[in-house]
PDB file of C-alpha atoms in Angstrom:
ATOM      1  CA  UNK A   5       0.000   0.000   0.000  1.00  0.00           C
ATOM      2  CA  UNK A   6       1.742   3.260  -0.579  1.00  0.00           C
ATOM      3  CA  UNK A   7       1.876   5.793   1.514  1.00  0.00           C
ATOM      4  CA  UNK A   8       3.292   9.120   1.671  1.00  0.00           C
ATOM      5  CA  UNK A   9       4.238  11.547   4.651  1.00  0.00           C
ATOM      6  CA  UNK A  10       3.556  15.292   3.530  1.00  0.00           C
ATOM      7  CA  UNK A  11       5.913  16.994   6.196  1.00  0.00           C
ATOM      8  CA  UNK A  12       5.296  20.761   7.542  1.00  0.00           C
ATOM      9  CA  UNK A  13       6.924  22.433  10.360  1.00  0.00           C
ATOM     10  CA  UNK A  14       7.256  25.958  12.152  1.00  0.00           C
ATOM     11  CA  UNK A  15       8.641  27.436  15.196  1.00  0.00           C
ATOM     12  CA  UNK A  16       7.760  30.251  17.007  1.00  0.00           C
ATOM     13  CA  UNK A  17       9.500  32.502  19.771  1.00  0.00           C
ATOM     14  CA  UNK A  18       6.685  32.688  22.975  1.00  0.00           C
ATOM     15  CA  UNK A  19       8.385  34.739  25.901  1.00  0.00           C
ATOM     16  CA  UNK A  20      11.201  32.131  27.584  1.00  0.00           C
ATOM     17  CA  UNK A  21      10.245  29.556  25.390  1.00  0.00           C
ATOM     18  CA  UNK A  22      10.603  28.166  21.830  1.00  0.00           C
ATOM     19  CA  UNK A  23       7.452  26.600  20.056  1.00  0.00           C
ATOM     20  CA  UNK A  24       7.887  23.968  17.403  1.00  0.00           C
ATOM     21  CA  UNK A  25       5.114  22.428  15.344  1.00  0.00           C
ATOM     22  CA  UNK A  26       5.177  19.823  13.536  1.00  0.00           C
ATOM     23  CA  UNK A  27       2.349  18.720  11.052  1.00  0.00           C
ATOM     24  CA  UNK A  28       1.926  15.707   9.050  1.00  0.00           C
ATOM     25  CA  UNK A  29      -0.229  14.226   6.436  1.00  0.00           C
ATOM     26  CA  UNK A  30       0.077  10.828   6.032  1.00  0.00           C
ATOM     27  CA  UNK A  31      -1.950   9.247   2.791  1.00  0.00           C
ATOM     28  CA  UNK A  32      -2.741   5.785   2.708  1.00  0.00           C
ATOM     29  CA  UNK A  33      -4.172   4.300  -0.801  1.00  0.00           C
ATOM     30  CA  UNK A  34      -5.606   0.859  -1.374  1.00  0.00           C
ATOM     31  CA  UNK A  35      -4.339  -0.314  -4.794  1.00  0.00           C
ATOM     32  CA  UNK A  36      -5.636  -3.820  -4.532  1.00  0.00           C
ATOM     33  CA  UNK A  37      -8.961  -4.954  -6.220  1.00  0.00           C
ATOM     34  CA  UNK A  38     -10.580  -5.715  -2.689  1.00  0.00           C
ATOM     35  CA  UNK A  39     -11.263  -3.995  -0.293  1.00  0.00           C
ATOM     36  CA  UNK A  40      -8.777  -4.048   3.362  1.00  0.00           C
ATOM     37  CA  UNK A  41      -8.043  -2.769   6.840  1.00  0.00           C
ATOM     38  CA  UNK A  42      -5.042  -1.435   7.398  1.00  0.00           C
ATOM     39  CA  UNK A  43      -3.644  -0.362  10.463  1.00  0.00           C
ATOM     40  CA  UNK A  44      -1.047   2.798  10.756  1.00  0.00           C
ATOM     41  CA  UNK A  45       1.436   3.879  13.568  1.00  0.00           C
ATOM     42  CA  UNK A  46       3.155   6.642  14.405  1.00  0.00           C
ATOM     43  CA  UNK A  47       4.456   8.182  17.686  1.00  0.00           C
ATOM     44  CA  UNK A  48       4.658  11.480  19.725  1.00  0.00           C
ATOM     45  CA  UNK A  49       7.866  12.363  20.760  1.00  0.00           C
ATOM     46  CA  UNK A  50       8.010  11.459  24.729  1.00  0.00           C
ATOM     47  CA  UNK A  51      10.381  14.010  27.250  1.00  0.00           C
ATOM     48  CA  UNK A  52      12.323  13.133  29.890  1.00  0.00           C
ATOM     49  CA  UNK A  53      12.311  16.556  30.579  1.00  0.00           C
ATOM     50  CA  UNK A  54       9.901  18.329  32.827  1.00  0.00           C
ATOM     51  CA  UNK A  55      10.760  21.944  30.821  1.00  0.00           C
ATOM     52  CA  UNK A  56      10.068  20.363  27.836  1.00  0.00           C
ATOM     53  CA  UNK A  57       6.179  19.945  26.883  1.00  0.00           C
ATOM     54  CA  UNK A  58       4.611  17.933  23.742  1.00  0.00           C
ATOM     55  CA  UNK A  59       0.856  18.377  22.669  1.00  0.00           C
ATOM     56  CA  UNK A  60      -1.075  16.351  20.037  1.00  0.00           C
ATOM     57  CA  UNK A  61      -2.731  19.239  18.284  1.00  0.00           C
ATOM     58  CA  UNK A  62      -4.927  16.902  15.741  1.00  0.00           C
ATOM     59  CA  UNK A  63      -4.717  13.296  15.261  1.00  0.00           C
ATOM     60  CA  UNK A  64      -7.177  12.509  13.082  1.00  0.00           C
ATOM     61  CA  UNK A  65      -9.272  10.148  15.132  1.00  0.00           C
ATOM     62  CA  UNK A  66      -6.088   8.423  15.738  1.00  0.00           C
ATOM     63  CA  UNK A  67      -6.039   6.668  19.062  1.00  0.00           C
ATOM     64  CA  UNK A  68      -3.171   7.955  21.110  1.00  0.00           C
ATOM     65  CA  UNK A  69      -1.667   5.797  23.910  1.00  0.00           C
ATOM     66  CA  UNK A  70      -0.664   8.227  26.576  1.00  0.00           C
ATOM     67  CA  UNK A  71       2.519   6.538  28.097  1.00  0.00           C
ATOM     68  CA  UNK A  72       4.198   5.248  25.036  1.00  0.00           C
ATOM     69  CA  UNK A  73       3.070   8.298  22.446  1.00  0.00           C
ATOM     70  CA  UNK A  74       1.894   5.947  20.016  1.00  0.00           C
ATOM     71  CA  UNK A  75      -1.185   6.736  17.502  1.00  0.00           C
ATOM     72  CA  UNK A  76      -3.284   4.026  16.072  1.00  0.00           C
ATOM     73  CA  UNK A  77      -5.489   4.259  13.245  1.00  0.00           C
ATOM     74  CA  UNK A  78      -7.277   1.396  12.195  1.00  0.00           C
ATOM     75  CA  UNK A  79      -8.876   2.027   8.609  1.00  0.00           C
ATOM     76  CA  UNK A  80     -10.939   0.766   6.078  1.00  0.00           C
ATOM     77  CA  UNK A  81     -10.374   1.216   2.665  1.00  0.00           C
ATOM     78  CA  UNK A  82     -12.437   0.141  -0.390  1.00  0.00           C
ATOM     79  CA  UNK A  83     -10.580  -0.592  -3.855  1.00  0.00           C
ATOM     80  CA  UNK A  84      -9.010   2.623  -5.454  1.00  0.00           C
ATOM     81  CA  UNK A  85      -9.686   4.438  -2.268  1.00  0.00           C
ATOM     82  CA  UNK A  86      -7.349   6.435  -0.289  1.00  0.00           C
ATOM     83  CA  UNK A  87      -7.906   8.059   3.335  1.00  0.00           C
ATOM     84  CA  UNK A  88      -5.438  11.157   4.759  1.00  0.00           C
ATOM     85  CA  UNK A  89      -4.825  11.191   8.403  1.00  0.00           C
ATOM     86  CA  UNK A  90      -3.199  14.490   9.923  1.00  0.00           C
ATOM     87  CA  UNK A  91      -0.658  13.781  12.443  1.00  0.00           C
ATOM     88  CA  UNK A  92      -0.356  17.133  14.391  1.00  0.00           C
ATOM     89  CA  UNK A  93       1.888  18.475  17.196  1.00  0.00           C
ATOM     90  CA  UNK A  94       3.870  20.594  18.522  1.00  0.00           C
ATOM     91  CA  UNK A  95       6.862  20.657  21.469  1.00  0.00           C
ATOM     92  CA  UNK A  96       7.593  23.457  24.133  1.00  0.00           C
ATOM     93  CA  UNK A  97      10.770  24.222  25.144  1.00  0.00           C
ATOM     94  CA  UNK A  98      13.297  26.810  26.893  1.00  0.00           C
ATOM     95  CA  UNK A  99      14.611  28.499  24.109  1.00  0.00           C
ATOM     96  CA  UNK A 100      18.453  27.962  25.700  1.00  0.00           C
ATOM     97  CA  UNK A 101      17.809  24.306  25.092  1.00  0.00           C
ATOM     98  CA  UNK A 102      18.412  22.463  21.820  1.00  0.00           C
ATOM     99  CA  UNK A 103      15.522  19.712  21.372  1.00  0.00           C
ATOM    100  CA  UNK A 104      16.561  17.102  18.683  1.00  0.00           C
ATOM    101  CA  UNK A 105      15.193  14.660  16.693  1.00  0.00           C
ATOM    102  CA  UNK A 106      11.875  16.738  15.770  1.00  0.00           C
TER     103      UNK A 106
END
């Protein structure tokens, strides 16, 4: 099944802190001739930090595990179909820290 990742992001200076969002489209396309569930992960970055915040801004319906940051959506698609899910969020952060890996 193909799927592709359309990838946005933006920061913004708020006082002390540094505001990065990060939004997502993720497309998922049946290209069989019947129809199938699929399901699709992704994850929320997790701190270890307490200065360091992350909100899920939109998830599409996605269900989002709390502990482990993971999003689950289970979907149905009919041949030819194809469903977009928006994977949205954004991280808080001291802006004298360096966050990586977002």
């Amino acid at each position: 099944f193909p799927v592709t990742i359309k990838q946005v992001n933006g920061s913004s200076l708020l006082g002390s802190n540094k505001e990065k969002k990060c939004l997502y489209d993720i497309t998922v396309k049946n290209t069989k001739k019947e129809a199938v569930t699929v399901i699709v992960e992704e994850q929320l970055p997790i701190s270890q930090d307490k200065d360091i915040t992350v909100n899920a801004l939109e998830l599409s319906g996605g269900d989002l595990n709390t502990t482990t940051g993971l999003v689950t959506w289970k979907i149905s698609l009919q041949p030819g179909e194809s469903v977009t899910k928006k994977f949205n969020f954004s991280v808080k952060y001291p802006k004298d820290k360096i966050v990586n890996g977002i």
